[in-house]
Amino acid sequence: MPKQRLLIKGGRVVNDDQSVEADVYVEKGVVQEVGPDLNPKPPSGLTVLDATNKLVIPGGIDTHTHLQFPFMGTTSKDDFYTGTKAAVAGGTTMIIDFAIPQKGCSLIEAFDTWKNWADPKVCCDYALHVAVTWWSDKVKEEMKSLVQNNGVNSFKMFMAYKDLYMLSDEELYAAFSYCKELGTIAQVHAENGELIAQNTKKLLAMGITGPEGHALSHSEDVEAEATHRAIAIANTVNCPLFVVHVMSKSSARMITNARNEGKVVYGEPIAAGLGTDGTNYWNEDWAHAAAHVMSPPLRPDPSTPDFLMNLLANDDLSVVGTDNCTFDTCQKALGKDDFTKIPNGLNGVEDRMSVVWEKGVYSGKMDENRFVAVTSTNAAKIFNLYPKKGRIAVGSDADIVIWDPEATRTISAKTHHQANNFNVFEGMVCHGVPVATISRGKVVYHDGVFNVTAGQGKYVSRPPFSPYVYERVKQREEVN
């Protein structure tokens, strides 16, 4: 990949802590200079991008994707090529996907499988969280090896998907304890799998088979209870906790309260949960309703997105992911007679940045610096990528977006770059549009035109003991 020499002129450089009028000079994929009126020599071979009246921000980091994920009898529609290509069109320059082994299977083999899928296809940088779907001494050994040899510093545990991925409290306790010992982040899918199973039986017996049954079986209580339990278990063993896809007010309140009590816990709302709601499950068009099915579901309380955005703006919630896991109408139709068979997942990887700008910044809930924090910097800090990622400064990777805060775009499946035939944000008008996206110093998207090659992205190793997370944890250990 040829390394361009780039000069971004006349923009306002926005980091999570400050905004300054400055030019940015990039060479060899790295930021070399940030300052006023830069004039790098020689002028020949220099690409100049005009950012007058625009913001120059760190590329987005999507902490939660499932590209080409084999799940529920099919495989998600966006693969590592279309998914990352759509990401850069939306201003995201790094994704963190999940390697998920079946129960009883090797974590290292799962990691290798996903990495082999991704490496030849990715258009931007990526990393992999690894799921712990069962527990044994072998799992412990493999977790240690992944941390030491493969740059993994986060493991995901499922409290839902009974008989598929779900761990018991005893296993969660053991997994969290070991995550802490390794200096990694414990992530949880927080829903009570037993309650979901019981609710589902009851609903099917009543003859409720449509997508609304999914929302009813995964009620808010189911999410809030598991969130509370995960926080309690993690706190008992002093393990930092990252709650993925926070979808409800009650779950978000649990996280807010825990943080107010000084517990080391981070909450990740997703673009869909901030941009739309669960009233869609009662839509008369089955395909429309099914397109919104994911776990935990979007909440039918229409004030939820606003509520979650306020918490995100005020640091009660920390980062925005997407849980991007797309299935087209035909794939969703696997569950046409039974909501439990509708593949779970929806889009977001392309639209995340614009949705957060529209619902967060344009609405007046957060400023441009907080926008950078929740779309990029906080993720980089939590997952120990900072300041190579998540910041525009000398020595940082040149993952940069020129962002037009005044421009608008209308989201539609007709114009998006994702492989899916449906978009849950259909018709939403968003302020905040990426004009140009730069990945590792190369302009990969500019004014609607791509310049990407499959496989040009790199796998990024993440060392354990992220200081942002573990300084407090270590100090508590010592003091106690």
CSV table of C-alpha atoms in Angstrom, one decimal:
chain,number,residue,atom,x,y,z
A,1,MET,CA,0.0,0.0,0.0
A,2,PRO,CA,1.7,3.2,-1.1
A,3,LYS,CA,2.1,5.6,1.8
A,4,GLN,CA,0.8,9.0,0.7
A,5,ARG,CA,2.3,12.3,1.9
A,6,LEU,CA,-0.7,14.2,3.0
A,7,LEU,CA,-1.4,17.7,4.2
A,8,ILE,CA,-4.8,18.5,5.6
A,9,LYS,CA,-5.1,22.3,5.5
A,10,GLY,CA,-7.4,24.8,7.2
A,11,GLY,CA,-9.5,22.6,9.5
A,12,ARG,CA,-10.2,22.5,13.2
A,13,VAL,CA,-8.5,19.5,14.8
A,14,VAL,CA,-10.8,18.0,17.3
A,15,ASN,CA,-9.6,15.6,20.0
A,16,ASP,CA,-11.5,14.4,23.1
A,17,ASP,CA,-9.9,17.1,25.3
A,18,GLN,CA,-9.6,20.2,23.0
A,19,SER,CA,-10.1,21.7,19.6
A,20,VAL,CA,-7.5,23.8,17.7
A,21,GLU,CA,-7.3,25.4,14.3
A,22,ALA,CA,-4.4,23.5,12.8
A,23,ASP,CA,-3.0,21.8,9.7
A,24,VAL,CA,-2.1,18.1,9.9
A,25,TYR,CA,0.9,16.7,8.0
A,26,VAL,CA,1.0,12.9,7.4
A,27,GLU,CA,3.8,10.7,6.1
A,28,LYS,CA,4.4,7.0,6.2
A,29,GLY,CA,1.0,6.4,7.7
A,30,VAL,CA,1.7,8.5,10.8
A,31,VAL,CA,1.0,12.0,11.9
A,32,GLN,CA,4.3,14.0,11.6
A,33,GLU,CA,3.2,17.5,12.5
A,34,VAL,CA,0.1,19.3,13.8
A,35,GLY,CA,0.2,23.1,13.8
A,36,PRO,CA,-0.8,26.3,12.0
A,37,ASP,CA,0.3,27.1,8.4
A,38,LEU,CA,2.4,23.9,7.8
A,39,ASN,CA,4.5,23.9,4.7
A,40,PRO,CA,6.2,20.6,4.4
A,41,LYS,CA,9.0,20.1,1.8
A,42,PRO,CA,9.3,19.1,-0.9
A,43,PRO,CA,5.9,20.2,-2.4
A,44,SER,CA,6.2,17.5,-5.1
A,45,GLY,CA,4.3,14.3,-4.3
A,46,LEU,CA,2.3,16.0,-1.6
A,47,THR,CA,-1.5,15.5,-1.6
A,48,VAL,CA,-3.3,18.5,-0.1
A,49,LEU,CA,-6.8,18.2,1.3
A,50,ASP,CA,-8.7,21.4,2.0
A,51,ALA,CA,-10.6,21.2,5.4
A,52,THR,CA,-11.7,24.8,5.6
A,53,ASN,CA,-14.8,25.1,7.8
A,54,LYS,CA,-14.5,21.4,8.5
A,55,LEU,CA,-13.5,19.4,11.5
A,56,VAL,CA,-10.5,17.1,11.4
A,57,ILE,CA,-11.3,14.2,13.8
A,58,PRO,CA,-9.7,10.8,14.8
A,59,GLY,CA,-11.2,8.0,12.7
A,60,GLY,CA,-14.1,6.2,14.5
A,61,ILE,CA,-13.6,2.9,16.3
A,62,ASP,CA,-16.6,0.6,16.3
A,63,THR,CA,-16.1,-1.7,19.3
A,64,HIS,CA,-18.7,-4.2,18.3
A,65,THR,CA,-19.2,-5.9,14.9
A,66,HIS,CA,-20.1,-9.4,13.6
A,67,LEU,CA,-19.0,-9.6,10.0
A,68,GLN,CA,-19.5,-12.8,8.1
A,69,PHE,CA,-20.7,-14.4,11.3
A,70,PRO,CA,-22.1,-18.0,11.1
A,71,PHE,CA,-25.1,-17.7,13.3
A,72,MET,CA,-28.6,-19.2,13.6
A,73,GLY,CA,-28.4,-21.3,10.5
A,74,THR,CA,-27.0,-18.6,8.2
A,75,THR,CA,-24.1,-16.2,7.9
A,76,SER,CA,-24.3,-12.4,8.3
A,77,LYS,CA,-24.5,-10.6,5.0
A,78,ASP,CA,-21.7,-8.0,5.5
A,79,ASP,CA,-18.4,-9.8,5.2
A,80,PHE,CA,-15.0,-8.3,6.2
A,81,TYR,CA,-14.8,-6.5,2.8
A,82,THR,CA,-18.2,-4.9,2.5
A,83,GLY,CA,-18.4,-4.3,6.2
A,84,THR,CA,-15.1,-2.4,6.5
A,85,LYS,CA,-15.7,-0.6,3.1
A,86,ALA,CA,-19.0,0.7,4.5
A,87,ALA,CA,-17.3,1.6,7.7
A,88,VAL,CA,-14.8,3.9,6.0
A,89,ALA,CA,-17.6,5.5,4.1
A,90,GLY,CA,-19.1,6.4,7.4
A,91,GLY,CA,-16.0,7.7,9.0
A,92,THR,CA,-14.9,4.6,11.0
A,93,THR,CA,-11.3,3.5,10.5
A,94,MET,CA,-11.2,0.5,12.9
A,95,ILE,CA,-13.6,-2.2,14.0
A,96,ILE,CA,-13.3,-4.8,16.7
A,97,ASP,CA,-15.1,-8.0,15.8
A,98,PHE,CA,-15.6,-11.2,17.8
A,99,ALA,CA,-14.1,-14.6,17.4
A,100,ILE,CA,-16.8,-16.9,18.9
A,101,PRO,CA,-16.0,-20.6,19.4
A,102,GLN,CA,-18.8,-23.2,19.9
A,103,LYS,CA,-19.0,-24.8,23.4
A,104,GLY,CA,-16.2,-27.3,23.9
A,105,CYS,CA,-14.2,-25.8,21.0
A,106,SER,CA,-10.8,-24.1,20.9
A,107,LEU,CA,-10.6,-20.4,21.5
A,108,ILE,CA,-7.3,-20.2,19.6
A,109,GLU,CA,-8.8,-22.1,16.6
A,110,ALA,CA,-11.7,-19.6,16.6
A,111,PHE,CA,-9.3,-16.7,16.7
A,112,ASP,CA,-7.3,-18.1,13.8
A,113,THR,CA,-10.5,-18.8,11.8
A,114,TRP,CA,-11.7,-15.2,12.1
A,115,LYS,CA,-8.3,-13.7,11.5
A,116,ASN,CA,-8.0,-15.9,8.3
A,117,TRP,CA,-11.4,-14.6,7.2
A,118,ALA,CA,-10.5,-11.0,7.9
A,119,ASP,CA,-6.9,-10.6,6.8
A,120,PRO,CA,-7.5,-10.9,3.0
A,121,LYS,CA,-10.6,-8.7,3.0
A,122,VAL,CA,-10.4,-5.8,5.5
A,123,CYS,CA,-10.2,-2.3,4.1
A,124,CYS,CA,-9.3,-0.7,7.5
A,125,ASP,CA,-7.6,-1.8,10.7
A,126,TYR,CA,-9.3,-4.3,13.0
A,127,ALA,CA,-8.9,-6.3,16.2
A,128,LEU,CA,-10.7,-9.3,17.7
A,129,HIS,CA,-12.4,-9.8,21.0
A,130,VAL,CA,-12.6,-13.5,21.8
A,131,ALA,CA,-15.7,-15.2,23.4
A,132,VAL,CA,-15.5,-17.6,26.3
A,133,THR,CA,-18.4,-19.9,25.7
A,134,TRP,CA,-17.4,-22.7,28.1
A,135,TRP,CA,-15.0,-23.2,31.0
A,136,SER,CA,-12.1,-25.5,31.7
A,137,ASP,CA,-8.3,-25.6,32.3
A,138,LYS,CA,-7.8,-25.7,28.5
A,139,VAL,CA,-9.8,-22.5,28.1
A,140,LYS,CA,-7.7,-20.8,30.8
A,141,GLU,CA,-4.5,-21.9,29.0
A,142,GLU,CA,-5.8,-20.6,25.6
A,143,MET,CA,-6.9,-17.3,27.1
A,144,LYS,CA,-3.3,-16.8,28.5
A,145,SER,CA,-1.8,-17.7,25.1
A,146,LEU,CA,-4.1,-15.3,23.2
A,147,VAL,CA,-3.1,-12.5,25.5
A,148,GLN,CA,0.6,-13.3,25.3
A,149,ASN,CA,0.9,-14.2,21.6
A,150,ASN,CA,-2.0,-12.8,19.7
A,151,GLY,CA,-2.6,-9.3,21.2
A,152,VAL,CA,-6.1,-10.1,22.7
A,153,ASN,CA,-7.0,-8.0,25.7
A,154,SER,CA,-10.8,-8.6,25.9
A,155,PHE,CA,-13.0,-11.6,26.4
A,156,LYS,CA,-16.7,-11.8,26.0
A,157,MET,CA,-19.0,-13.9,28.2
A,158,PHE,CA,-22.6,-14.6,27.3
A,159,MET,CA,-25.3,-14.7,30.1
A,160,ALA,CA,-27.9,-15.5,27.4
A,161,TYR,CA,-28.3,-18.0,24.5
A,162,LYS,CA,-29.0,-20.9,26.8
A,163,ASP,CA,-27.4,-24.2,25.7
A,164,LEU,CA,-25.4,-22.3,22.9
A,165,TYR,CA,-23.1,-19.8,24.5
A,166,MET,CA,-24.4,-19.2,28.0
A,167,LEU,CA,-22.2,-19.5,31.1
A,168,SER,CA,-23.3,-20.2,34.7
A,169,ASP,CA,-22.6,-17.8,37.5
A,170,GLU,CA,-19.9,-20.1,38.7
A,171,GLU,CA,-18.2,-20.0,35.3
A,172,LEU,CA,-18.6,-16.2,35.1
A,173,TYR,CA,-16.9,-15.9,38.5
A,174,ALA,CA,-14.0,-18.0,37.3
A,175,ALA,CA,-13.8,-16.3,33.9
A,176,PHE,CA,-13.9,-12.8,35.4
A,177,SER,CA,-11.2,-13.7,38.0
A,178,TYR,CA,-8.9,-14.9,35.3
A,179,CYS,CA,-9.6,-11.9,33.0
A,180,LYS,CA,-8.4,-9.7,35.9
A,181,GLU,CA,-5.3,-11.9,36.5
A,182,LEU,CA,-4.4,-11.5,32.8
A,183,GLY,CA,-5.0,-7.8,32.8
A,184,THR,CA,-7.9,-8.0,30.2
A,185,ILE,CA,-11.4,-6.5,30.0
A,186,ALA,CA,-14.3,-8.8,30.8
A,187,GLN,CA,-17.2,-8.1,28.4
A,188,VAL,CA,-20.7,-9.4,28.9
A,189,HIS,CA,-23.8,-9.9,26.9
A,190,ALA,CA,-26.1,-9.2,29.8
A,191,GLU,CA,-29.5,-11.0,29.6
A,192,ASN,CA,-30.9,-13.7,31.8
A,193,GLY,CA,-30.9,-16.7,29.5
A,194,GLU,CA,-33.1,-18.8,31.8
A,195,LEU,CA,-35.8,-16.2,32.0
A,196,ILE,CA,-35.7,-15.8,28.2
A,197,ALA,CA,-36.2,-19.5,27.7
A,198,GLN,CA,-39.2,-19.6,30.1
A,199,ASN,CA,-40.8,-16.5,28.6
A,200,THR,CA,-40.3,-17.9,25.1
A,201,LYS,CA,-42.1,-21.2,26.0
A,202,LYS,CA,-45.0,-19.2,27.5
A,203,LEU,CA,-45.4,-16.9,24.4
A,204,LEU,CA,-45.2,-19.7,21.9
A,205,ALA,CA,-47.8,-21.7,23.8
A,206,MET,CA,-50.0,-18.6,23.6
A,207,GLY,CA,-49.6,-18.7,19.8
A,208,ILE,CA,-47.4,-15.5,19.6
A,209,THR,CA,-45.0,-16.3,16.8
A,210,GLY,CA,-44.2,-12.9,15.3
A,211,PRO,CA,-41.2,-10.5,15.9
A,212,GLU,CA,-43.1,-8.9,18.8
A,213,GLY,CA,-42.7,-12.2,20.6
A,214,HIS,CA,-38.9,-11.6,20.6
A,215,ALA,CA,-39.3,-8.2,22.3
A,216,LEU,CA,-41.8,-9.7,24.8
A,217,SER,CA,-39.5,-12.6,25.7
A,218,HIS,CA,-36.5,-10.4,26.2
A,219,SER,CA,-38.1,-7.9,28.5
A,220,GLU,CA,-36.2,-5.0,30.1
A,221,ASP,CA,-36.1,-6.9,33.4
A,222,VAL,CA,-34.2,-9.7,31.8
A,223,GLU,CA,-31.5,-7.3,30.7
A,224,ALA,CA,-31.4,-5.3,34.0
A,225,GLU,CA,-31.1,-8.4,36.2
A,226,ALA,CA,-28.2,-9.8,34.2
A,227,THR,CA,-26.5,-6.4,34.1
A,228,HIS,CA,-26.8,-6.1,37.9
A,229,ARG,CA,-25.5,-9.6,38.4
A,230,ALA,CA,-22.5,-9.2,36.1
A,231,ILE,CA,-21.5,-6.0,37.9
A,232,ALA,CA,-21.8,-7.7,41.3
A,233,ILE,CA,-19.7,-10.7,40.2
A,234,ALA,CA,-17.1,-8.5,38.5
A,235,ASN,CA,-16.9,-6.2,41.5
A,236,THR,CA,-16.4,-9.2,43.8
A,237,VAL,CA,-13.2,-10.2,42.0
A,238,ASN,CA,-12.1,-6.6,41.2
A,239,CYS,CA,-12.4,-7.2,37.5
A,240,PRO,CA,-13.1,-4.3,35.0
A,241,LEU,CA,-16.4,-4.9,33.2
A,242,PHE,CA,-17.5,-3.8,29.8
A,243,VAL,CA,-21.3,-4.3,29.2
A,244,VAL,CA,-21.9,-4.6,25.5
A,245,HIS,CA,-25.0,-3.3,23.7
A,246,VAL,CA,-26.8,-1.5,26.6
A,247,MET,CA,-30.3,-1.3,25.2
A,248,SER,CA,-32.7,-0.3,28.1
A,249,LYS,CA,-33.1,2.5,30.6
A,250,SER,CA,-33.1,0.0,33.5
A,251,SER,CA,-29.8,-1.6,32.4
A,252,ALA,CA,-28.2,1.8,31.8
A,253,ARG,CA,-29.3,2.9,35.3
A,254,MET,CA,-27.6,-0.1,36.8
A,255,ILE,CA,-24.3,0.9,35.1
A,256,THR,CA,-24.7,4.5,36.1
A,257,ASN,CA,-25.3,3.6,39.7
A,258,ALA,CA,-22.3,1.2,39.7
A,259,ARG,CA,-20.0,3.9,38.3
A,260,ASN,CA,-21.3,6.4,40.9
A,261,GLU,CA,-20.3,3.8,43.5
A,262,GLY,CA,-16.8,3.8,42.1
A,263,LYS,CA,-17.0,0.4,40.3
A,264,VAL,CA,-14.9,0.0,37.2
A,265,VAL,CA,-17.6,-0.7,34.6
A,266,TYR,CA,-18.1,0.7,31.1
A,267,GLY,CA,-21.4,0.7,29.1
A,268,GLU,CA,-21.7,0.5,25.3
A,269,PRO,CA,-24.9,1.6,23.8
A,270,ILE,CA,-25.2,1.0,20.0
A,271,ALA,CA,-26.1,3.2,17.1
A,272,ALA,CA,-29.5,1.4,16.6
A,273,GLY,CA,-30.4,1.9,20.2
A,274,LEU,CA,-29.6,5.6,20.0
A,275,GLY,CA,-31.3,6.1,16.6
A,276,THR,CA,-34.5,4.1,16.7
A,277,ASP,CA,-36.7,2.0,19.0
A,278,GLY,CA,-38.7,-1.2,19.6
A,279,THR,CA,-42.1,0.1,18.5
A,280,ASN,CA,-40.9,-1.4,15.1
A,281,TYR,CA,-41.5,-5.0,16.4
A,282,TRP,CA,-45.3,-4.3,16.1
A,283,ASN,CA,-45.1,-3.0,12.5
A,284,GLU,CA,-47.7,-4.7,10.4
A,285,ASP,CA,-45.1,-5.5,7.7
A,286,TRP,CA,-43.4,-8.7,9.0
A,287,ALA,CA,-40.2,-8.1,7.1
A,288,HIS,CA,-39.9,-4.6,8.6
A,289,ALA,CA,-40.5,-5.9,12.1
A,290,ALA,CA,-38.1,-8.8,11.7
A,291,ALA,CA,-35.3,-6.6,10.3
A,292,HIS,CA,-35.1,-5.0,13.8
A,293,VAL,CA,-34.8,-8.3,15.7
A,294,MET,CA,-31.6,-8.4,17.8
A,295,SER,CA,-30.6,-9.3,21.3
A,296,PRO,CA,-31.2,-7.5,23.6
A,297,PRO,CA,-34.0,-6.0,21.6
A,298,LEU,CA,-34.7,-2.4,20.9
A,299,ARG,CA,-37.0,-1.1,23.6
A,300,PRO,CA,-40.7,-0.3,22.8
A,301,ASP,CA,-40.4,2.8,25.2
A,302,PRO,CA,-39.9,5.5,22.6
A,303,SER,CA,-38.0,7.8,25.1
A,304,THR,CA,-35.2,5.2,25.4
A,305,PRO,CA,-32.9,6.5,22.7
A,306,ASP,CA,-32.9,10.0,24.2
A,307,PHE,CA,-32.3,8.7,27.7
A,308,LEU,CA,-29.3,6.6,26.5
A,309,MET,CA,-27.9,9.6,24.6
A,310,ASN,CA,-28.1,11.8,27.7
A,311,LEU,CA,-26.1,9.2,29.7
A,312,LEU,CA,-23.6,8.9,26.9
A,313,ALA,CA,-23.1,12.6,26.8
A,314,ASN,CA,-22.6,12.7,30.6
A,315,ASP,CA,-20.0,9.9,30.8
A,316,ASP,CA,-22.4,7.4,32.5
A,317,LEU,CA,-22.1,5.4,29.3
A,318,SER,CA,-18.7,5.3,27.6
A,319,VAL,CA,-18.5,4.2,24.0
A,320,VAL,CA,-20.8,3.6,21.0
A,321,GLY,CA,-20.6,0.3,19.0
A,322,THR,CA,-23.1,-1.0,16.5
A,323,ASP,CA,-23.4,-4.8,17.0
A,324,ASN,CA,-23.5,-4.7,13.2
A,325,CYS,CA,-24.7,-8.2,12.2
A,326,THR,CA,-26.8,-7.9,9.0
A,327,PHE,CA,-29.3,-10.4,7.6
A,328,ASP,CA,-31.4,-9.8,4.6
A,329,THR,CA,-35.2,-10.3,4.3
A,330,CYS,CA,-34.8,-13.9,3.0
A,331,GLN,CA,-32.4,-14.8,5.9
A,332,LYS,CA,-34.8,-13.2,8.4
A,333,ALA,CA,-37.6,-15.3,6.9
A,334,LEU,CA,-36.0,-18.4,8.5
A,335,GLY,CA,-38.2,-17.4,11.4
A,336,LYS,CA,-41.4,-16.5,9.6
A,337,ASP,CA,-43.4,-19.0,11.7
A,338,ASP,CA,-41.4,-18.8,14.9
A,339,PHE,CA,-39.7,-15.6,16.3
A,340,THR,CA,-37.0,-17.7,18.0
A,341,LYS,CA,-35.6,-18.7,14.5
A,342,ILE,CA,-35.3,-15.1,13.2
A,343,PRO,CA,-31.5,-14.5,12.9
A,344,ASN,CA,-30.6,-11.8,15.4
A,345,GLY,CA,-28.9,-8.6,14.1
A,346,LEU,CA,-29.1,-5.3,12.3
A,347,ASN,CA,-26.9,-2.7,10.6
A,348,GLY,CA,-25.0,0.3,11.9
A,349,VAL,CA,-21.3,0.1,10.9
A,350,GLU,CA,-21.7,2.8,8.2
A,351,ASP,CA,-24.2,5.1,9.9
A,352,ARG,CA,-22.9,5.1,13.5
A,353,MET,CA,-20.9,8.3,13.4
A,354,SER,CA,-23.7,10.3,11.6
A,355,VAL,CA,-26.4,9.0,13.9
A,356,VAL,CA,-24.4,10.0,17.0
A,357,TRP,CA,-23.7,13.4,15.6
A,358,GLU,CA,-27.4,14.0,14.7
A,359,LYS,CA,-28.9,12.7,17.9
A,360,GLY,CA,-26.0,13.8,20.2
A,361,VAL,CA,-24.2,16.9,18.9
A,362,TYR,CA,-26.8,18.5,16.6
A,363,SER,CA,-29.5,18.0,19.3
A,364,GLY,CA,-27.3,19.9,21.8
A,365,LYS,CA,-26.7,17.0,24.2
A,366,MET,CA,-22.9,16.7,23.6
A,367,ASP,CA,-20.1,18.8,22.2
A,368,GLU,CA,-17.7,17.9,19.4
A,369,ASN,CA,-15.0,16.8,21.9
A,370,ARG,CA,-17.4,14.4,23.7
A,371,PHE,CA,-18.4,13.1,20.2
A,372,VAL,CA,-14.8,12.2,19.5
A,373,ALA,CA,-14.5,10.6,23.0
A,374,VAL,CA,-17.5,8.3,22.5
A,375,THR,CA,-16.9,7.4,18.9
A,376,SER,CA,-13.1,6.8,19.1
A,377,THR,CA,-10.9,8.0,22.0
A,378,ASN,CA,-12.6,6.1,24.9
A,379,ALA,CA,-12.6,2.9,22.9
A,380,ALA,CA,-8.9,3.4,22.2
A,381,LYS,CA,-8.1,4.0,25.9
A,382,ILE,CA,-10.2,1.1,27.2
A,383,PHE,CA,-8.7,-1.4,24.7
A,384,ASN,CA,-5.2,0.0,25.1
A,385,LEU,CA,-4.8,1.3,21.5
A,386,TYR,CA,-4.3,4.9,22.7
A,387,PRO,CA,-2.7,7.2,21.6
A,388,LYS,CA,-1.8,5.3,18.3
A,389,LYS,CA,-5.5,5.3,17.7
A,390,GLY,CA,-8.2,7.7,19.0
A,391,ARG,CA,-6.1,10.8,18.8
A,392,ILE,CA,-4.6,13.3,16.3
A,393,ALA,CA,-1.2,14.0,17.6
A,394,VAL,CA,2.4,13.6,16.4
A,395,GLY,CA,3.2,9.9,16.4
A,396,SER,CA,-0.4,8.7,16.2
A,397,ASP,CA,-1.6,6.5,13.3
A,398,ALA,CA,-3.0,8.6,10.5
A,399,ASP,CA,-6.6,7.3,10.9
A,400,ILE,CA,-8.3,10.6,10.3
A,401,VAL,CA,-11.7,11.9,9.1
A,402,ILE,CA,-12.5,15.3,7.6
A,403,TRP,CA,-16.0,15.9,9.0
A,404,ASP,CA,-18.5,18.4,7.7
A,405,PRO,CA,-20.8,19.3,10.7
A,406,GLU,CA,-23.1,21.4,8.5
A,407,ALA,CA,-23.8,19.0,5.7
A,408,THR,CA,-26.7,16.6,5.8
A,409,ARG,CA,-27.4,13.2,4.3
A,410,THR,CA,-30.5,11.0,4.3
A,411,ILE,CA,-29.8,7.4,5.3
A,412,SER,CA,-31.3,4.7,3.0
A,413,ALA,CA,-30.8,1.1,2.0
A,414,LYS,CA,-30.9,2.4,-1.6
A,415,THR,CA,-27.7,4.4,-1.2
A,416,HIS,CA,-25.8,2.7,1.7
A,417,HIS,CA,-22.7,0.6,1.0
A,418,GLN,CA,-23.6,-2.3,3.2
A,419,ALA,CA,-24.6,-5.6,1.6
A,420,ASN,CA,-28.0,-5.6,3.2
A,421,ASN,CA,-31.4,-4.7,1.6
A,422,PHE,CA,-32.8,-3.0,4.7
A,423,ASN,CA,-31.6,-0.2,6.9
A,424,VAL,CA,-33.1,0.4,10.4
A,425,PHE,CA,-32.4,4.2,10.0
A,426,GLU,CA,-34.2,4.4,6.7
A,427,GLY,CA,-35.2,8.0,5.9
A,428,MET,CA,-33.3,9.6,8.8
A,429,VAL,CA,-31.8,12.9,7.9
A,430,CYS,CA,-28.4,13.3,9.6
A,431,HIS,CA,-26.3,16.4,10.1
A,432,GLY,CA,-22.6,15.5,10.2
A,433,VAL,CA,-21.1,13.8,7.1
A,434,PRO,CA,-17.6,12.4,6.5
A,435,VAL,CA,-16.1,14.2,3.5
A,436,ALA,CA,-12.9,12.2,3.5
A,437,THR,CA,-11.6,9.2,5.4
A,438,ILE,CA,-7.9,8.4,5.8
A,439,SER,CA,-6.7,5.0,7.0
A,440,ARG,CA,-3.1,4.6,7.9
A,441,GLY,CA,-2.2,7.7,5.9
A,442,LYS,CA,-4.1,6.7,2.7
A,443,VAL,CA,-7.2,8.5,1.5
A,444,VAL,CA,-9.6,5.6,1.3
A,445,TYR,CA,-12.8,7.6,0.8
A,446,HIS,CA,-13.3,11.1,-0.6
A,447,ASP,CA,-16.5,12.9,-1.7
A,448,GLY,CA,-18.3,9.6,-2.2
A,449,VAL,CA,-15.4,7.9,-4.1
A,450,PHE,CA,-13.6,4.8,-2.7
A,451,ASN,CA,-10.0,4.0,-3.0
A,452,VAL,CA,-9.8,0.7,-1.1
A,453,THR,CA,-8.1,-2.6,-1.6
A,454,ALA,CA,-9.2,-5.8,0.1
A,455,GLY,CA,-6.7,-6.7,2.7
A,456,GLN,CA,-5.1,-3.3,3.1
A,457,GLY,CA,-6.2,-3.1,6.7
A,458,LYS,CA,-4.0,-4.6,9.5
A,459,TYR,CA,-4.7,-6.7,12.5
A,460,VAL,CA,-3.9,-4.5,15.6
A,461,SER,CA,-2.5,-6.2,18.7
A,462,ARG,CA,-3.8,-4.9,22.0
A,463,PRO,CA,-1.5,-5.3,25.1
A,464,PRO,CA,-3.0,-6.2,28.4
A,465,PHE,CA,-3.3,-3.9,31.5
A,466,SER,CA,-4.6,-0.9,29.7
A,467,PRO,CA,-3.5,2.0,32.0
A,468,TYR,CA,-6.9,3.8,31.6
A,469,VAL,CA,-8.6,0.8,33.1
A,470,TYR,CA,-6.0,-0.9,35.2
A,471,GLU,CA,-4.3,1.9,37.1
A,472,ARG,CA,-7.2,2.1,39.5
A,473,VAL,CA,-7.6,-1.7,39.7
A,474,LYS,CA,-3.9,-2.2,40.6
A,475,GLN,CA,-4.0,0.5,43.1
A,476,ARG,CA,-7.1,-1.0,44.8
A,477,GLU,CA,-5.3,-4.3,45.0
A,478,GLU,CA,-2.3,-2.7,46.7
A,479,VAL,CA,-4.4,-0.6,49.1
A,480,ASN,CA,-6.6,-3.6,50.1
